[in-house]
Each structure stands twice: as C-alpha cells, then as structure tokens.
Amino acid sequence: MLDTGGLKSILESETIVKVMHSSKNDATALYWQFDVKLHNVFDTQLACMELQRAKGRRLPSRMKLAEVCRLYCPQKADLLEEKEDVQTHWSKNEGEFWAKRPMTQEMIDYASQDVLVLIPELTLSISREVETRGLTSQLTTQTCLDIEGTINREVKERIEEEEDAMVLEILQNFSRTTRPPDRLSDITDEDVLDAITRLRSDRLDTEGLPPNIRSLKVQSLTSKVEEIRTELDEKVNGYKSRTPHHELPSIHLVEQMALE
C-alpha cells in the first residue's frame, strides 16, 4: 500500500501538508519499518511548544492532544473522551486490541478520532496563532529537526545535549536568584518544575544546582509514581488492573534511583 497505493509519495511529498499531533513516534516507525521519511508536517504538538516559547517558556512541554484540544478547540473535546472510553475498555478486556484482523469498525472509528479532532478546526485555530505571532519559520525548522532526530543519532544527541544544558541553566539561575524551598509543591515556576523532572541523575552533582536538588528530585519522581497509580486506578474502575500496583516502583526504590 505504501508504494503501490501512493501513500509513500504523499508522506514524503514536500508540497502536501501532513497534519499530525506528536509526529515523532510515527516518523520513527515509518522510517525504520517502511523506509518512509516524513516531509512537510504540521505538528500541532510542536506548534503548541513554539507558542509556549513565544509566551516565555524555556522548557515547553509536549502536550497531549486532549490538552491542546481543550485550549484551542474545546468543542471537539467530547470526541477524545469517547476515544478514552474505548481505550479503557479494550485495555481491561481485550488486551491485544490492535492485533485483531481484519480491523473491526470499532478499531476504525477509534483510529479516526484524532483526524476528526485535528481537521479542520483545531489545526486552523493553532496555525492562525502561529502565523499571527510570526512563528511559521521557527516551527518548520523545529519540526524538521524533531523528525530528523528520530533517524539520525547525531541530531538526537545534539537535541538532548541542548535540553540538558537548558535544564542546568534554569536550575542554576533558580538557585542564584531565590532560596529553593524544601517542598516541590511550593515551586510555582513551570520551567523550574520541568527542569527538575528532566534533570538526569548523573547531573545531580553539577556545580551551582540548588543544595537540596536531590530531595526535590526524589519528590518529583515520587509524584510521577503517584500520578501513574492514580491513572491506573481511574482506568481500572472496578476491574482488576493488568498492571498490579506491586509492579510499580516503590517509593523507597524511587529514592534509591534518584540518589544513585
């Protein structure tokens, strides 16, 4: 289908725009499994990251489609809620949902939800703001870099190094300009919170970081574990989870991971 059906030429076309959200994983699979390199992509996730940068964020977050939809196209949010219901059902009862062949109507409907949300309202809403703020060129460059990073190790490493440097700079500035609180919950700066989350364990001893960075990192990891537990509880909704809580890392293990 990719070659004979013409899909490969569409995906690699420099003139046909492909609207996607979080194209990174799709770009990876298409390249390594089918030798297809995406071109001319409008990625709504990356667009939102550029808009965050324009508003002052230094470590913009990769927002989920549902989050982006609530911000820029709330009238389509119900479609994603329906998708969540289907996902919850098959994760509890079906297991290998996507292994079914031929594809059921439910599978086709599920796969189409993102398209129905993305096109046209959400994409038009975001693209208008991108154009108004003069971010089109930056977004194009960032999208190409993001996709290239999925297939080129050197590019991937450069992106990671730049993020590491930004994380350290944010935390060092934070340490110089304020007395770091003992509790993570007392930090209100989103960039600082994200920097703590993204800080690699082998960077904990870097000069200039907050003196209590290890404690803050442990709190960040612990918070993430609790988020996963809560998410599992919500999805289980009275059914036995396929991923028992005892398989999640304990708080003690989280502390050890942060301190090693």
CSV table of C-alpha atoms in Angstrom, one decimal:
chain,number,residue,atom,x,y,z
A,1,MET,CA,0.0,0.0,0.0
A,2,LEU,CA,2.8,2.4,0.8
A,3,ASP,CA,4.4,2.1,-2.6
A,4,THR,CA,1.8,0.7,-4.9
A,5,GLY,CA,-1.0,2.7,-3.4
A,6,GLY,CA,0.9,6.0,-3.5
A,7,LEU,CA,0.9,6.6,0.3
A,8,LYS,CA,4.7,6.8,0.4
A,9,SER,CA,4.8,9.6,-2.2
A,10,ILE,CA,2.2,11.5,-0.2
A,11,LEU,CA,4.0,11.2,3.1
A,12,GLU,CA,7.4,12.2,1.5
A,13,SER,CA,5.9,15.0,-0.6
A,14,GLU,CA,7.3,18.5,0.0
A,15,THR,CA,4.1,20.1,-1.2
A,16,ILE,CA,1.4,18.1,0.5
A,17,VAL,CA,0.9,19.1,4.2
A,18,LYS,CA,0.5,16.3,6.7
A,19,VAL,CA,-1.3,17.3,9.8
A,20,MET,CA,-0.3,15.3,12.9
A,21,HIS,CA,0.0,15.5,16.6
A,22,SER,CA,3.2,14.2,18.1
A,23,SER,CA,4.6,13.0,14.8
A,24,LYS,CA,7.8,11.8,16.4
A,25,ASN,CA,6.7,8.2,17.0
A,26,ASP,CA,5.0,7.9,13.7
A,27,ALA,CA,8.1,9.3,11.9
A,28,THR,CA,10.3,6.7,13.7
A,29,ALA,CA,8.0,3.8,12.8
A,30,LEU,CA,7.6,4.9,9.2
A,31,TYR,CA,11.3,5.4,8.6
A,32,TRP,CA,12.7,2.3,10.3
A,33,GLN,CA,9.9,-0.1,9.3
A,34,PHE,CA,8.9,1.2,5.8
A,35,ASP,CA,11.8,3.4,4.7
A,36,VAL,CA,9.5,6.4,4.6
A,37,LYS,CA,10.8,9.8,5.7
A,38,LEU,CA,8.1,12.4,6.5
A,39,HIS,CA,8.2,15.8,5.0
A,40,ASN,CA,6.1,18.9,5.2
A,41,VAL,CA,4.4,18.1,8.5
A,42,PHE,CA,2.3,20.5,10.6
A,43,ASP,CA,2.6,19.0,14.1
A,44,THR,CA,0.1,20.5,16.5
A,45,GLN,CA,2.1,19.4,19.5
A,46,LEU,CA,5.3,21.1,18.2
A,47,ALA,CA,3.2,24.2,17.2
A,48,CYS,CA,2.0,24.4,20.8
A,49,MET,CA,5.6,24.2,22.0
A,50,GLU,CA,6.6,27.1,19.8
A,51,LEU,CA,3.6,29.1,21.2
A,52,GLN,CA,4.7,28.3,24.7
A,53,ARG,CA,8.2,29.6,23.9
A,54,ALA,CA,6.7,32.7,22.4
A,55,LYS,CA,5.0,33.3,25.8
A,56,GLY,CA,8.2,32.9,27.8
A,57,ARG,CA,8.6,29.2,28.4
A,58,ARG,CA,12.1,27.9,28.2
A,59,LEU,CA,11.3,24.2,28.5
A,60,PRO,CA,7.9,23.9,26.7
A,61,SER,CA,6.0,20.7,27.5
A,62,ARG,CA,4.8,18.2,24.9
A,63,MET,CA,1.1,18.5,25.5
A,64,LYS,CA,-1.3,15.6,24.8
A,65,LEU,CA,-3.9,16.1,22.1
A,66,ALA,CA,-6.7,16.3,24.7
A,67,GLU,CA,-4.9,19.2,26.4
A,68,VAL,CA,-4.3,21.0,23.2
A,69,CYS,CA,-7.9,20.4,22.2
A,70,ARG,CA,-9.2,21.9,25.4
A,71,LEU,CA,-7.1,25.0,24.8
A,72,TYR,CA,-7.7,25.6,21.1
A,73,CYS,CA,-10.8,23.7,20.1
A,74,PRO,CA,-12.9,22.8,23.2
A,75,GLN,CA,-16.0,21.9,21.1
A,76,LYS,CA,-14.2,18.8,19.9
A,77,ALA,CA,-13.2,17.6,23.3
A,78,ASP,CA,-16.1,15.1,23.5
A,79,LEU,CA,-14.6,13.1,20.6
A,80,LEU,CA,-11.5,12.5,22.6
A,81,GLU,CA,-13.5,11.5,25.7
A,82,GLU,CA,-15.2,8.8,23.6
A,83,LYS,CA,-11.8,7.6,22.5
A,84,GLU,CA,-10.7,7.4,26.1
A,85,ASP,CA,-13.7,5.2,26.9
A,86,VAL,CA,-12.8,2.8,24.1
A,87,GLN,CA,-9.2,2.7,25.2
A,88,THR,CA,-10.2,2.0,28.8
A,89,HIS,CA,-12.5,-0.8,27.7
A,90,TRP,CA,-10.0,-2.7,25.5
A,91,SER,CA,-7.1,-2.3,27.9
A,92,LYS,CA,-9.2,-4.0,30.6
A,93,ASN,CA,-11.0,-6.6,28.5
A,94,GLU,CA,-9.3,-7.0,25.1
A,95,GLY,CA,-5.6,-6.8,25.7
A,96,GLU,CA,-4.1,-7.1,22.2
A,97,PHE,CA,-6.6,-4.8,20.7
A,98,TRP,CA,-4.6,-3.8,17.6
A,99,ALA,CA,-3.6,-7.4,16.9
A,100,LYS,CA,-7.2,-8.1,15.6
A,101,ARG,CA,-7.5,-8.8,11.8
A,102,PRO,CA,-9.5,-7.8,9.9
A,103,MET,CA,-9.9,-4.5,11.7
A,104,THR,CA,-13.3,-4.1,13.3
A,105,GLN,CA,-15.5,-1.0,12.8
A,106,GLU,CA,-14.7,0.0,16.4
A,107,MET,CA,-11.0,-0.1,15.6
A,108,ILE,CA,-11.5,2.1,12.5
A,109,ASP,CA,-13.7,4.5,14.5
A,110,TYR,CA,-11.1,4.7,17.2
A,111,ALA,CA,-8.2,5.4,14.8
A,112,SER,CA,-10.3,8.1,13.1
A,113,GLN,CA,-10.9,10.2,16.2
A,114,ASP,CA,-7.6,12.0,16.1
A,115,VAL,CA,-8.3,13.1,12.5
A,116,LEU,CA,-11.8,14.3,13.3
A,117,VAL,CA,-10.3,16.4,16.1
A,118,LEU,CA,-7.3,17.7,14.2
A,119,ILE,CA,-9.0,18.7,11.0
A,120,PRO,CA,-10.0,21.3,10.3
A,121,GLU,CA,-10.9,23.4,13.4
A,122,LEU,CA,-8.0,22.6,15.7
A,123,THR,CA,-5.4,22.9,13.0
A,124,LEU,CA,-6.8,26.2,11.7
A,125,SER,CA,-7.0,27.6,15.2
A,126,ILE,CA,-3.4,26.8,16.1
A,127,SER,CA,-2.0,27.7,12.7
A,128,ARG,CA,-3.6,31.1,12.8
A,129,GLU,CA,-1.9,31.9,16.1
A,130,VAL,CA,1.4,30.6,14.8
A,131,GLU,CA,1.1,32.9,11.8
A,132,THR,CA,0.0,35.8,13.8
A,133,ARG,CA,3.0,35.5,16.1
A,134,GLY,CA,5.4,35.1,13.2
A,135,LEU,CA,6.4,31.6,14.2
A,136,THR,CA,6.0,29.7,11.0
A,137,SER,CA,9.7,29.6,10.1
A,138,GLN,CA,10.7,28.5,13.6
A,139,LEU,CA,8.0,25.8,13.6
A,140,THR,CA,9.1,24.4,10.3
A,141,THR,CA,12.7,24.3,11.4
A,142,GLN,CA,11.8,22.6,14.7
A,143,THR,CA,9.6,20.1,13.1
A,144,CYS,CA,12.3,19.1,10.6
A,145,LEU,CA,14.8,18.8,13.5
A,146,ASP,CA,12.4,16.7,15.6
A,147,ILE,CA,11.8,14.3,12.8
A,148,GLU,CA,15.5,14.1,11.8
A,149,GLY,CA,16.3,13.3,15.5
A,150,THR,CA,14.3,10.1,15.1
A,151,ILE,CA,16.5,8.7,12.4
A,152,ASN,CA,19.9,10.5,12.9
A,153,ARG,CA,21.8,9.6,16.1
A,154,GLU,CA,24.0,12.7,16.0
A,155,VAL,CA,21.0,15.0,15.7
A,156,LYS,CA,19.2,13.2,18.5
A,157,GLU,CA,22.3,13.6,20.8
A,158,ARG,CA,22.6,17.2,19.9
A,159,ILE,CA,19.0,17.8,20.8
A,160,GLU,CA,19.4,16.0,24.1
A,161,GLU,CA,22.6,17.9,24.9
A,162,GLU,CA,20.9,21.3,24.3
A,163,GLU,CA,18.0,20.3,26.5
A,164,ASP,CA,20.4,19.1,29.3
A,165,ALA,CA,22.2,22.5,29.1
A,166,MET,CA,18.9,24.3,29.3
A,167,VAL,CA,17.8,22.2,32.3
A,168,LEU,CA,21.1,23.0,34.2
A,169,GLU,CA,20.9,26.7,33.3
A,170,ILE,CA,17.3,27.0,34.6
A,171,LEU,CA,18.2,25.3,37.9
A,172,GLN,CA,21.4,27.2,38.4
A,173,ASN,CA,19.6,30.5,37.8
A,174,PHE,CA,16.9,29.4,40.2
A,175,SER,CA,19.5,28.6,42.8
A,176,ARG,CA,21.1,32.0,42.4
A,177,THR,CA,18.0,34.1,42.5
A,178,THR,CA,16.0,32.5,45.2
A,179,ARG,CA,16.2,30.3,48.2
A,180,PRO,CA,14.9,26.9,46.9
A,181,PRO,CA,12.0,25.7,49.0
A,182,ASP,CA,12.2,22.3,50.7
A,183,ARG,CA,8.9,21.2,49.2
A,184,LEU,CA,8.4,20.7,45.5
A,185,SER,CA,4.8,21.8,45.8
A,186,ASP,CA,6.0,25.3,46.8
A,187,ILE,CA,7.7,25.8,43.5
A,188,THR,CA,5.4,27.7,41.1
A,189,ASP,CA,7.7,28.2,38.1
A,190,GLU,CA,6.8,25.7,35.4
A,191,ASP,CA,10.2,25.8,33.8
A,192,VAL,CA,11.9,25.0,37.2
A,193,LEU,CA,9.5,22.1,37.8
A,194,ASP,CA,10.0,20.7,34.4
A,195,ALA,CA,13.8,21.1,34.8
A,196,ILE,CA,13.7,19.1,38.0
A,197,THR,CA,11.7,16.4,36.2
A,198,ARG,CA,14.1,16.3,33.3
A,199,LEU,CA,17.3,16.5,35.3
A,200,ARG,CA,19.4,13.4,34.7
A,201,SER,CA,20.6,11.5,37.8
A,202,ASP,CA,24.2,11.8,36.6
A,203,ARG,CA,23.9,15.6,36.7
A,204,LEU,CA,22.8,15.9,40.4
A,205,ASP,CA,26.3,16.9,41.5
A,206,THR,CA,26.7,19.7,38.9
A,207,GLU,CA,28.1,22.9,40.5
A,208,GLY,CA,25.5,25.6,41.1
A,209,LEU,CA,22.4,23.5,41.4
A,210,PRO,CA,20.1,24.0,44.4
A,211,PRO,CA,21.7,22.4,47.5
A,212,ASN,CA,18.6,20.3,48.1
A,213,ILE,CA,18.3,19.2,44.5
A,214,ARG,CA,18.4,15.5,45.4
A,215,SER,CA,15.4,15.9,47.7
A,216,LEU,CA,13.5,17.9,45.1
A,217,LYS,CA,14.3,15.2,42.5
A,218,VAL,CA,13.1,12.4,44.8
A,219,GLN,CA,9.8,14.4,45.3
A,220,SER,CA,9.4,14.8,41.6
A,221,LEU,CA,9.9,11.1,40.9
A,222,THR,CA,7.6,10.2,43.8
A,223,SER,CA,4.9,12.5,42.4
A,224,LYS,CA,5.3,10.8,39.0
A,225,VAL,CA,4.8,7.4,40.5
A,226,GLU,CA,1.7,8.6,42.3
A,227,GLU,CA,0.3,10.0,39.0
A,228,ILE,CA,0.7,6.6,37.4
A,229,ARG,CA,-1.0,4.9,40.3
A,230,THR,CA,-3.9,7.4,40.1
A,231,GLU,CA,-4.2,6.9,36.3
A,232,LEU,CA,-4.3,3.1,36.8
A,233,ASP,CA,-7.0,3.4,39.4
A,234,GLU,CA,-9.1,5.5,37.1
A,235,LYS,CA,-8.7,3.1,34.3
A,236,VAL,CA,-9.4,0.1,36.4
A,237,ASN,CA,-12.8,1.5,37.6
A,238,GLY,CA,-13.7,-1.6,39.5
A,239,TYR,CA,-11.8,-4.1,37.4
A,240,LYS,CA,-8.6,-5.9,38.2
A,241,SER,CA,-5.7,-4.0,36.6
A,242,ARG,CA,-3.5,-5.7,34.1
A,243,THR,CA,-0.6,-3.9,35.7
A,244,PRO,CA,-0.8,-4.5,39.5
A,245,HIS,CA,0.3,-1.8,41.8
A,246,HIS,CA,3.0,-4.0,43.2
A,247,GLU,CA,4.8,-3.9,39.8
A,248,LEU,CA,5.2,-0.2,40.1
A,249,PRO,CA,8.5,1.0,41.7
A,250,SER,CA,8.2,1.6,45.5
A,251,ILE,CA,8.8,5.0,47.0
A,252,HIS,CA,12.0,3.6,48.6
A,253,LEU,CA,13.2,2.4,45.2
A,254,VAL,CA,12.4,5.8,43.7
A,255,GLU,CA,14.6,7.4,46.3
A,256,GLN,CA,17.4,5.0,45.6
A,257,MET,CA,17.1,5.7,41.8
A,258,ALA,CA,17.5,9.4,42.4
A,259,LEU,CA,20.4,9.1,44.8
A,260,GLU,CA,22.5,6.6,42.8
